[in-house]
Short mmCIF file of C-alpha atoms and ligand atoms in Angstrom, two decimals:
data_model
loop_
_atom_site.label_atom_id
_atom_site.label_comp_id
_atom_site.label_asym_id
_atom_site.label_seq_id
_atom_site.Cartn_x
_atom_site.Cartn_y
_atom_site.Cartn_z
CA MET A 1 0.04 0.03 0.09
CA PHE A 2 1.32 3.43 -0.99
CA LEU A 3 1.79 5.67 2.06
CA PHE A 4 0.30 9.11 2.09
CA GLY A 5 0.70 11.67 4.83
CA ALA A 6 2.22 14.80 6.06
CA ALA A 7 5.32 15.77 7.99
CA THR A 8 6.10 18.00 10.94
CA SER A 9 9.06 18.53 13.26
CA SER A 10 8.94 19.07 16.99
CA HIS A 11 10.44 22.48 17.25
CA GLN A 12 8.39 23.90 14.51
CA VAL A 13 4.91 22.80 15.82
CA GLU A 14 4.90 21.54 19.36
CA GLY A 15 5.31 24.80 21.38
CA GLY A 16 7.04 25.16 24.69
CA ASN A 17 10.33 23.77 23.51
CA HIS A 18 13.48 24.83 25.22
CA ASP A 19 16.45 24.17 23.10
CA ASN A 20 19.35 25.87 21.22
CA TRP A 21 16.83 27.48 18.75
CA SER A 22 14.51 28.90 21.37
CA GLU A 23 17.52 30.45 23.08
CA TRP A 24 18.76 31.88 19.69
CA GLU A 25 15.32 33.21 18.81
CA GLU A 26 15.14 35.24 22.10
CA LYS A 27 18.50 36.82 21.19
CA THR A 28 17.85 37.67 17.58
CA ALA A 29 14.08 38.30 17.38
CA GLU A 30 14.15 42.04 18.00
CA LYS A 31 16.86 42.65 15.33
CA LYS A 32 15.04 40.47 12.78
CA ALA A 33 11.80 42.36 13.25
CA GLU A 34 13.74 45.69 12.89
CA SER A 35 15.41 44.60 9.56
CA ALA A 36 12.14 43.25 8.29
CA LYS A 37 11.00 46.92 8.21
CA GLU A 38 13.52 47.58 5.43
CA ARG A 39 11.87 44.91 3.17
CA LYS A 40 8.87 45.49 0.92
CA TRP A 41 6.11 43.01 1.85
CA PRO A 42 2.93 42.24 0.12
CA ASP A 43 -0.12 43.29 2.15
CA TYR A 44 -1.34 39.71 2.69
CA ILE A 45 1.94 38.86 4.48
CA ARG A 46 2.55 42.12 6.34
CA ASP A 47 -0.90 42.07 7.77
CA MET A 48 -0.75 38.49 9.07
CA TYR A 49 -0.74 37.70 12.70
CA PRO A 50 2.01 37.58 13.88
CA SER A 51 3.32 40.09 11.28
CA PRO A 52 6.87 39.66 10.02
CA LEU A 53 7.53 43.12 11.24
CA SER A 54 6.86 42.13 14.88
CA ARG A 55 9.11 40.28 17.27
CA GLU A 56 6.57 37.65 18.02
CA ASN A 57 6.91 36.35 14.55
CA TYR A 58 10.55 35.27 15.31
CA VAL A 59 9.96 33.44 18.66
CA SER A 60 8.59 29.94 18.39
CA GLY A 61 6.81 30.20 21.83
CA ILE A 62 3.57 28.18 21.99
CA SER A 63 3.70 27.63 18.35
CA ALA A 64 0.70 25.49 17.01
CA ASP A 65 0.54 23.80 20.44
CA HIS A 66 0.63 20.45 18.73
CA TYR A 67 2.26 19.03 21.92
CA HIS A 68 -1.19 19.37 23.57
CA ARG A 69 -3.43 19.05 20.41
CA TYR A 70 -1.79 16.19 18.57
CA GLU A 71 -4.92 13.96 18.94
CA GLU A 72 -7.05 16.68 17.22
CA ASP A 73 -4.49 17.15 14.62
CA PHE A 74 -4.22 13.43 13.81
CA ASP A 75 -8.06 13.36 13.59
CA ILE A 76 -7.87 15.94 10.90
CA ALA A 77 -5.03 14.14 9.09
CA ARG A 78 -7.01 10.88 9.18
CA SER A 79 -10.14 12.69 7.98
CA LEU A 80 -7.95 13.86 5.03
CA GLY A 81 -7.17 10.35 4.05
CA HIS A 82 -3.56 10.18 5.44
CA ASN A 83 -2.41 6.73 6.31
CA ALA A 84 0.96 7.69 7.59
CA HIS A 85 2.60 10.61 9.37
CA ARG A 86 6.10 11.85 9.91
CA PHE A 87 7.10 13.66 13.09
CA SER A 88 10.30 14.21 15.14
CA ILE A 89 11.22 13.62 18.76
CA ALA A 90 12.62 16.67 20.51
CA TRP A 91 16.00 15.52 22.03
CA SER A 92 15.89 18.55 24.34
CA ARG A 93 12.58 17.18 25.93
CA ILE A 94 13.83 13.55 26.38
CA GLU A 95 17.39 14.59 27.68
CA PRO A 96 16.99 18.15 29.01
CA LYS A 97 20.12 17.70 31.05
CA GLU A 98 23.10 15.66 29.97
CA GLY A 99 22.40 12.00 30.70
CA LYS A 100 19.19 12.65 32.56
CA PHE A 101 16.16 11.41 30.79
CA ASP A 102 12.69 12.57 31.31
CA GLU A 103 10.31 9.74 31.60
CA LYS A 104 7.30 11.95 31.33
CA GLU A 105 8.49 13.14 27.91
CA ILE A 106 9.19 9.58 26.75
CA ARG A 107 5.63 8.81 27.75
CA HIS A 108 4.46 11.71 25.70
CA TYR A 109 5.99 10.32 22.52
CA ARG A 110 4.77 6.95 23.31
CA ASP A 111 1.22 8.38 23.43
CA VAL A 112 1.88 10.22 20.14
CA ILE A 113 2.83 6.93 18.46
CA ALA A 114 -0.27 5.17 20.04
CA ALA A 115 -2.45 7.92 18.83
CA LEU A 116 -1.20 7.50 15.22
CA ARG A 117 -1.55 3.72 15.38
CA ALA A 118 -5.03 4.02 16.77
CA ARG A 119 -6.07 5.98 13.70
CA GLY A 120 -4.37 3.48 11.32
CA MET A 121 -1.49 5.87 10.53
CA GLU A 122 2.05 4.53 10.18
CA PRO A 123 4.51 6.58 12.21
CA PHE A 124 7.73 7.80 10.57
CA VAL A 125 10.04 8.93 13.48
CA THR A 126 12.72 11.50 12.99
CA LEU A 127 15.43 11.38 15.64
CA TRP A 128 17.09 14.70 14.85
CA HIS A 129 15.35 17.54 13.03
CA TRP A 130 17.90 20.39 13.70
CA ALA A 131 17.08 21.67 17.26
CA ILE A 132 19.24 20.25 20.01
CA PRO A 133 19.41 20.40 23.84
CA VAL A 134 21.17 23.50 25.22
CA TRP A 135 23.68 21.34 27.04
CA PHE A 136 24.72 19.72 23.74
CA ALA A 137 25.04 23.06 22.11
CA GLU A 138 27.20 24.27 24.96
CA LYS A 139 29.46 21.37 24.45
CA GLY A 140 30.13 22.41 20.80
CA GLU A 141 27.17 20.23 19.43
CA TRP A 142 28.11 18.47 16.06
CA GLU A 143 31.67 19.93 16.13
CA SER A 144 32.47 18.23 19.51
CA PRO A 145 34.67 15.06 19.16
CA GLU A 146 32.01 13.50 21.61
CA CYS A 147 29.00 14.31 19.51
CA VAL A 148 28.39 10.72 18.17
CA ARG A 149 28.62 9.35 21.64
CA TYR A 150 26.01 11.88 22.91
CA PHE A 151 23.71 11.29 20.08
CA SER A 152 23.97 7.56 20.28
CA ARG A 153 23.06 7.59 24.02
CA PHE A 154 19.94 9.60 23.11
CA VAL A 155 19.14 7.13 20.30
CA LYS A 156 19.60 4.09 22.44
CA LYS A 157 17.25 5.35 25.00
CA VAL A 158 14.59 6.32 22.55
CA VAL A 159 14.87 3.07 20.70
CA SER A 160 14.77 1.00 23.86
CA GLU A 161 11.68 2.82 25.03
CA LEU A 162 9.67 3.24 21.92
CA GLY A 163 11.14 0.66 19.36
CA ASP A 164 8.36 -1.89 19.86
CA ASP A 165 5.95 0.49 18.18
CA VAL A 166 8.00 2.03 15.40
CA HIS A 167 9.03 0.46 12.13
CA PHE A 168 10.37 3.39 10.19
CA TRP A 169 13.16 5.53 11.66
CA ILE A 170 14.70 8.63 10.15
CA THR A 171 17.91 9.41 11.91
CA LEU A 172 18.82 12.84 10.59
CA ASN A 173 16.91 15.56 8.65
CA GLU A 174 18.64 17.19 5.73
CA PRO A 175 22.28 17.21 6.90
CA GLU A 176 23.50 19.45 3.93
CA ILE A 177 20.93 22.25 4.67
CA TYR A 178 21.83 22.28 8.29
CA THR A 179 25.63 22.22 7.87
CA SER A 180 25.57 24.85 5.14
CA LEU A 181 23.21 27.26 7.06
CA SER A 182 24.69 26.74 10.58
CA TYR A 183 28.40 26.23 9.80
CA LEU A 184 29.19 27.71 6.31
CA LEU A 185 26.94 30.64 5.77
CA GLY A 186 26.51 31.51 9.53
CA ASN A 187 22.77 32.22 9.21
CA TRP A 188 21.54 29.72 11.81
CA PRO A 189 22.80 28.83 15.26
CA PRO A 190 25.58 28.48 16.12
CA GLN A 191 26.30 30.98 13.26
CA ARG A 192 29.68 29.58 12.29
CA ARG A 193 31.41 30.52 9.07
CA SER A 194 34.04 28.02 8.52
CA LEU A 195 34.78 25.56 5.79
CA ALA A 196 36.73 23.34 8.19
CA ALA A 197 33.88 23.24 10.74
CA TYR A 198 31.42 22.55 7.97
CA LEU A 199 33.29 19.60 6.67
CA ARG A 200 33.81 18.29 10.22
CA VAL A 201 30.22 18.48 11.07
CA LEU A 202 29.14 16.87 7.87
CA HIS A 203 31.41 13.91 8.55
CA ASN A 204 30.30 13.71 12.24
CA LEU A 205 26.76 13.45 11.01
CA ILE A 206 27.77 10.63 8.76
CA ARG A 207 29.30 8.93 11.77
CA ALA A 208 26.16 9.81 13.89
CA HIS A 209 23.89 8.30 11.30
CA LYS A 210 25.84 5.03 10.99
CA SER A 211 25.86 4.64 14.81
CA ALA A 212 22.09 5.26 15.07
CA TYR A 213 21.54 2.75 12.25
CA GLU A 214 23.59 0.08 14.17
CA ILE A 215 21.78 0.79 17.43
CA ILE A 216 18.37 0.43 15.83
CA LYS A 217 19.12 -2.64 13.77
CA LYS A 218 20.86 -4.48 16.62
CA LYS A 219 17.71 -4.37 18.59
CA TYR A 220 15.18 -4.33 15.81
CA PRO A 221 16.63 -6.13 12.81
CA ASN A 222 13.39 -5.75 10.83
CA ALA A 223 13.03 -1.97 11.43
CA GLU A 224 13.72 0.27 8.46
CA VAL A 225 16.05 3.14 8.90
CA GLY A 226 17.02 6.04 6.66
CA ILE A 227 17.67 9.73 6.54
CA ALA A 228 15.59 12.62 5.00
CA LYS A 229 17.76 13.70 2.15
CA ASN A 230 17.34 17.09 0.39
CA ASN A 231 18.16 16.42 -3.20
CA ILE A 232 18.06 19.09 -5.97
CA ASP A 233 17.27 18.84 -9.62
CA PHE A 234 20.47 20.32 -11.17
CA GLU A 235 19.82 21.10 -14.75
CA ALA A 236 22.64 21.89 -17.04
CA MET A 237 21.31 24.50 -19.55
CA GLY A 238 22.19 24.62 -23.25
CA GLY A 239 24.47 21.44 -23.26
CA LYS A 240 27.70 23.45 -22.60
CA ILE A 241 30.57 21.55 -21.11
CA MET A 242 30.94 24.04 -18.30
CA ASN A 243 27.39 23.53 -17.28
CA ARG A 244 27.61 19.87 -17.45
CA PHE A 245 30.62 20.01 -15.28
CA LEU A 246 28.89 22.14 -12.65
CA LYS A 247 25.97 19.71 -12.76
CA PHE A 248 28.34 16.87 -12.09
CA LEU A 249 29.79 18.83 -9.14
CA GLY A 250 26.41 19.63 -7.63
CA ASP A 251 25.18 16.04 -8.12
CA TRP A 252 28.29 14.66 -6.60
CA TRP A 253 28.70 16.93 -3.56
CA TRP A 254 25.05 17.86 -2.82
CA ASN A 255 23.10 14.85 -3.93
CA SER A 256 25.29 11.91 -3.58
CA TYR A 257 28.20 12.41 -1.21
CA PHE A 258 26.47 11.81 2.04
CA LEU A 259 24.24 8.99 0.65
CA ASP A 260 27.25 7.26 -0.80
CA ARG A 261 29.04 7.34 2.52
CA ILE A 262 26.00 5.71 4.33
CA SER A 263 24.78 3.43 1.50
CA ARG A 264 25.42 0.25 3.38
CA HIS A 265 23.72 1.73 6.52
CA GLN A 266 20.25 2.52 5.16
CA ASP A 267 17.21 0.53 4.30
CA PHE A 268 15.27 3.24 2.44
CA ILE A 269 15.88 6.65 1.13
CA GLY A 270 13.88 9.54 2.47
CA LEU A 271 13.67 12.27 -0.18
CA ASN A 272 12.86 15.86 0.79
CA HIS A 273 12.44 17.66 -2.47
CA TYR A 274 12.03 21.48 -2.96
CA PHE A 275 14.58 22.71 -5.48
CA HIS A 276 15.43 22.87 -9.01
CA SER A 277 18.64 24.58 -9.91
CA GLY A 278 19.22 25.71 -13.63
CA ILE A 279 22.96 25.77 -14.33
CA ASN A 280 24.32 28.36 -16.77
CA TYR A 281 27.88 29.37 -15.73
CA GLY A 282 26.55 29.30 -12.29
CA PHE A 283 23.87 27.73 -10.14
CA GLU A 284 20.27 28.86 -9.86
CA LYS A 285 20.19 30.51 -13.17
CA ASN A 286 16.66 29.29 -14.08
CA GLU A 287 13.92 31.70 -14.81
CA LYS A 288 11.75 30.87 -11.72
CA LYS A 289 8.46 31.59 -13.56
CA VAL A 290 6.25 30.81 -10.71
CA ILE A 291 7.54 31.42 -7.16
CA SER A 292 6.11 30.80 -3.64
CA ASP A 293 5.71 33.20 -0.84
CA VAL A 294 9.41 32.74 0.11
CA GLY A 295 10.61 33.12 -3.37
CA TRP A 296 11.37 29.53 -4.22
CA GLU A 297 10.57 28.32 -7.65
CA ILE A 298 7.56 26.00 -8.00
CA HIS A 299 8.71 23.40 -10.45
CA PRO A 300 7.00 20.05 -9.68
CA GLU A 301 8.49 18.07 -12.60
CA SER A 302 11.85 18.20 -11.03
CA ILE A 303 11.04 15.35 -8.63
CA TYR A 304 11.12 13.07 -11.63
CA PRO A 305 14.82 13.16 -12.50
CA VAL A 306 15.67 13.26 -8.75
CA LEU A 307 13.78 10.04 -8.15
CA LYS A 308 15.23 8.45 -11.27
CA ASP A 309 18.83 9.33 -10.05
CA LEU A 310 18.24 7.66 -6.63
CA THR A 311 17.44 4.29 -8.30
CA ARG A 312 21.32 3.92 -8.19
CA TYR A 313 21.01 2.95 -4.51
CA GLU A 314 18.67 0.14 -5.16
CA LYS A 315 16.56 0.95 -2.13
CA PRO A 316 12.93 1.85 -1.56
CA ILE A 317 12.20 5.58 -1.60
CA TYR A 318 9.81 7.60 0.45
CA VAL A 319 9.20 11.26 -0.34
CA THR A 320 9.48 12.46 3.22
CA GLU A 321 8.93 16.16 2.38
CA ASN A 322 7.63 18.26 -0.50
CA GLY A 323 5.55 21.46 -0.05
CA VAL A 324 5.20 25.12 -0.71
CA ALA A 325 4.87 28.30 1.32
CA ASP A 326 1.61 29.52 0.16
CA ALA A 327 -0.54 31.53 2.54
CA ARG A 328 -3.30 32.15 -0.13
CA ASP A 329 -3.39 28.35 -1.01
CA ILE A 330 -3.20 29.27 -4.74
CA TYR A 331 -0.42 26.88 -5.71
CA ARG A 332 -0.42 24.06 -3.20
CA GLU A 333 -3.11 22.01 -4.99
CA SER A 334 -1.42 22.01 -8.38
CA LEU A 335 2.05 21.46 -6.62
CA ILE A 336 0.65 18.18 -5.08
CA ARG A 337 -1.22 17.11 -8.21
CA GLU A 338 1.64 17.64 -10.52
CA THR A 339 4.30 16.24 -8.19
CA LEU A 340 2.33 13.11 -7.80
CA LYS A 341 1.86 12.85 -11.43
CA TRP A 342 5.70 12.69 -11.91
CA VAL A 343 5.99 10.40 -8.89
CA LYS A 344 3.49 8.02 -10.51
CA LYS A 345 5.42 8.17 -13.81
CA ALA A 346 8.67 7.33 -12.10
CA LYS A 347 6.86 4.46 -10.29
CA ARG A 348 5.40 3.08 -13.46
CA GLU A 349 8.92 3.04 -14.96
CA GLY A 350 10.20 1.00 -12.12
CA VAL A 351 11.35 3.45 -9.47
CA ASP A 352 10.56 1.91 -6.11
CA VAL A 353 8.85 4.84 -4.51
CA ARG A 354 6.50 3.82 -1.79
CA GLY A 355 5.07 6.94 -0.07
CA TYR A 356 4.66 10.71 -0.16
CA PHE A 357 4.56 13.04 2.89
CA HIS A 358 3.59 16.70 2.26
CA TRP A 359 5.30 19.33 4.15
CA SER A 360 3.49 20.24 6.30
CA LEU A 361 0.37 19.01 8.14
CA LEU A 362 0.09 22.35 9.93
CA ASP A 363 1.38 25.90 9.57
CA ASN A 364 4.49 26.13 11.69
CA PHE A 365 7.52 28.06 12.78
CA GLU A 366 9.87 28.17 9.74
CA TRP A 367 13.09 28.56 11.41
CA ALA A 368 14.90 31.97 10.85
CA ASP A 369 12.00 33.27 8.97
CA GLY A 370 9.53 32.57 11.88
CA TYR A 371 5.83 32.16 11.36
CA TRP A 372 4.91 34.14 8.20
CA PRO A 373 5.80 31.36 5.71
CA ARG A 374 2.62 29.22 5.73
CA PHE A 375 3.38 25.63 4.60
CA GLY A 376 0.32 23.81 6.17
CA LEU A 377 -2.39 21.80 4.63
CA VAL A 378 -4.08 23.01 7.75
CA ALA A 379 -3.94 26.69 8.55
CA VAL A 380 -3.30 27.64 12.17
CA ASP A 381 -4.83 30.92 13.48
CA TYR A 382 -2.07 32.05 15.78
CA LYS A 383 -4.48 34.13 17.90
CA THR A 384 -6.88 31.38 18.83
CA LEU A 385 -4.83 28.18 17.67
CA GLU A 386 -7.88 27.24 15.70
CA ARG A 387 -7.19 24.94 12.78
CA HIS A 388 -8.78 25.56 9.40
CA ILE A 389 -8.37 22.98 6.63
CA ARG A 390 -7.17 24.56 3.43
CA PRO A 391 -8.97 23.69 0.11
CA SER A 392 -5.78 22.07 -1.19
CA ALA A 393 -5.86 19.50 1.65
CA PHE A 394 -9.24 18.34 0.38
CA ALA A 395 -7.88 18.22 -3.13
CA PHE A 396 -4.99 16.10 -1.81
CA LYS A 397 -7.53 13.73 -0.20
CA LYS A 398 -9.29 13.27 -3.50
CA ILE A 399 -6.02 12.35 -5.20
CA ILE A 400 -5.27 9.84 -2.41
CA GLU A 401 -8.67 8.28 -2.93
CA LYS A 402 -8.22 8.00 -6.65
CA TRP A 403 -4.60 6.68 -6.53
CA GLU A 404 -4.21 3.24 -7.94
CA ASP A 405 -1.06 1.39 -6.81
CA SER A 406 0.05 0.44 -10.33
C1 BGC B 1 12.85 21.31 6.45
C2 BGC B 1 11.66 21.80 7.19
C3 BGC B 1 11.31 23.24 6.60
C4 BGC B 1 10.88 22.98 5.16
C5 BGC B 1 10.49 24.28 4.47
C6 BGC B 1 12.80 21.43 4.93
O1 BGC B 1 14.06 21.78 4.42
O2 BGC B 1 13.11 19.93 6.83
O3 BGC B 1 12.02 21.88 8.54
O4 BGC B 1 10.30 23.78 7.36
O5 BGC B 1 12.08 22.45 4.52
O6 BGC B 1 11.63 25.22 4.47
#
């Protein structure tokens, strides 16, 4: 059976998280709101609550309060035809102090998993979706020589407590995005700008994944373990040698390097897909005819070459994220429809793709941009925390109902 669902991550929807991100938000929110004033915003974004011009937009705070409302949210997902759901476990809740595990929080995630199972939805559990405990950040996080040991201890605990009820594990979310933004470009905490640190962290994440894989498989040999990998459709324009060379570089470094290193330590490939990059003596030279609220090109056909390319690994593939920031819900339906058309084409041609998770179930806290980018199938009114199902979510439901697994 093909799996259909949506994805979320703990820091982005739960509310009340205390981690390296929440601390960084407190420090930077004021400044971000100030510099947002220099930018020209369309009215429908500027007039949102919270407005990108306000400090509240940049502090995750209570977020969508999914921590307390997950049952209601899963009822909605189920009513929309979802038979699977991807979410992440907040390391900072499970291990708020080094080596001290919080049993109450473990119970929370056990209840979350049970709530999914009770609704006939298959859980896909992410172990690390970017936010980390403050103590781990203070120890130098993924740069620390001890990082794999710290992460493994957390994974061991989670797996021993929750492993009976989980079949699909995603160890890491998008390692390249995180390392680039946090260690190379300095945009995200810990705001480092160092090529050496970037490479070190990337390699530590490779080791962290392998270790987590081994921990899970040792206890649960039948469990399926992978990562959520952000692959881009690099398109060499005009057949020029230089462009083909740059495409080779992009494919090698961005799309393949990490996966090649862990290829014997994964049972499936989780694909997060958002980007198409036209190459013409440089990256991102494509026209970007249609763009989302955050300026990203909407180009659903690009999932097809990316899926085809992944067949090299001879592993099942799950699309673990794909979505669009679209507060007016004018592009989401066609993005889903078109993307799934290309997924189906790839599948008919023999690509072993087994599921699609839309990003996201709910509007949520979009990292450094805060609340204004609206990615949800379900809109969240941040004043009342009421949920409003967007029309595209019903369209997605119809597509699910009509899907034939051929
Ligand atoms: C991340 C999500 C994020 C989404 C939209 C993905 O790269 O895994 O956390 O919200 O993209 O930017």
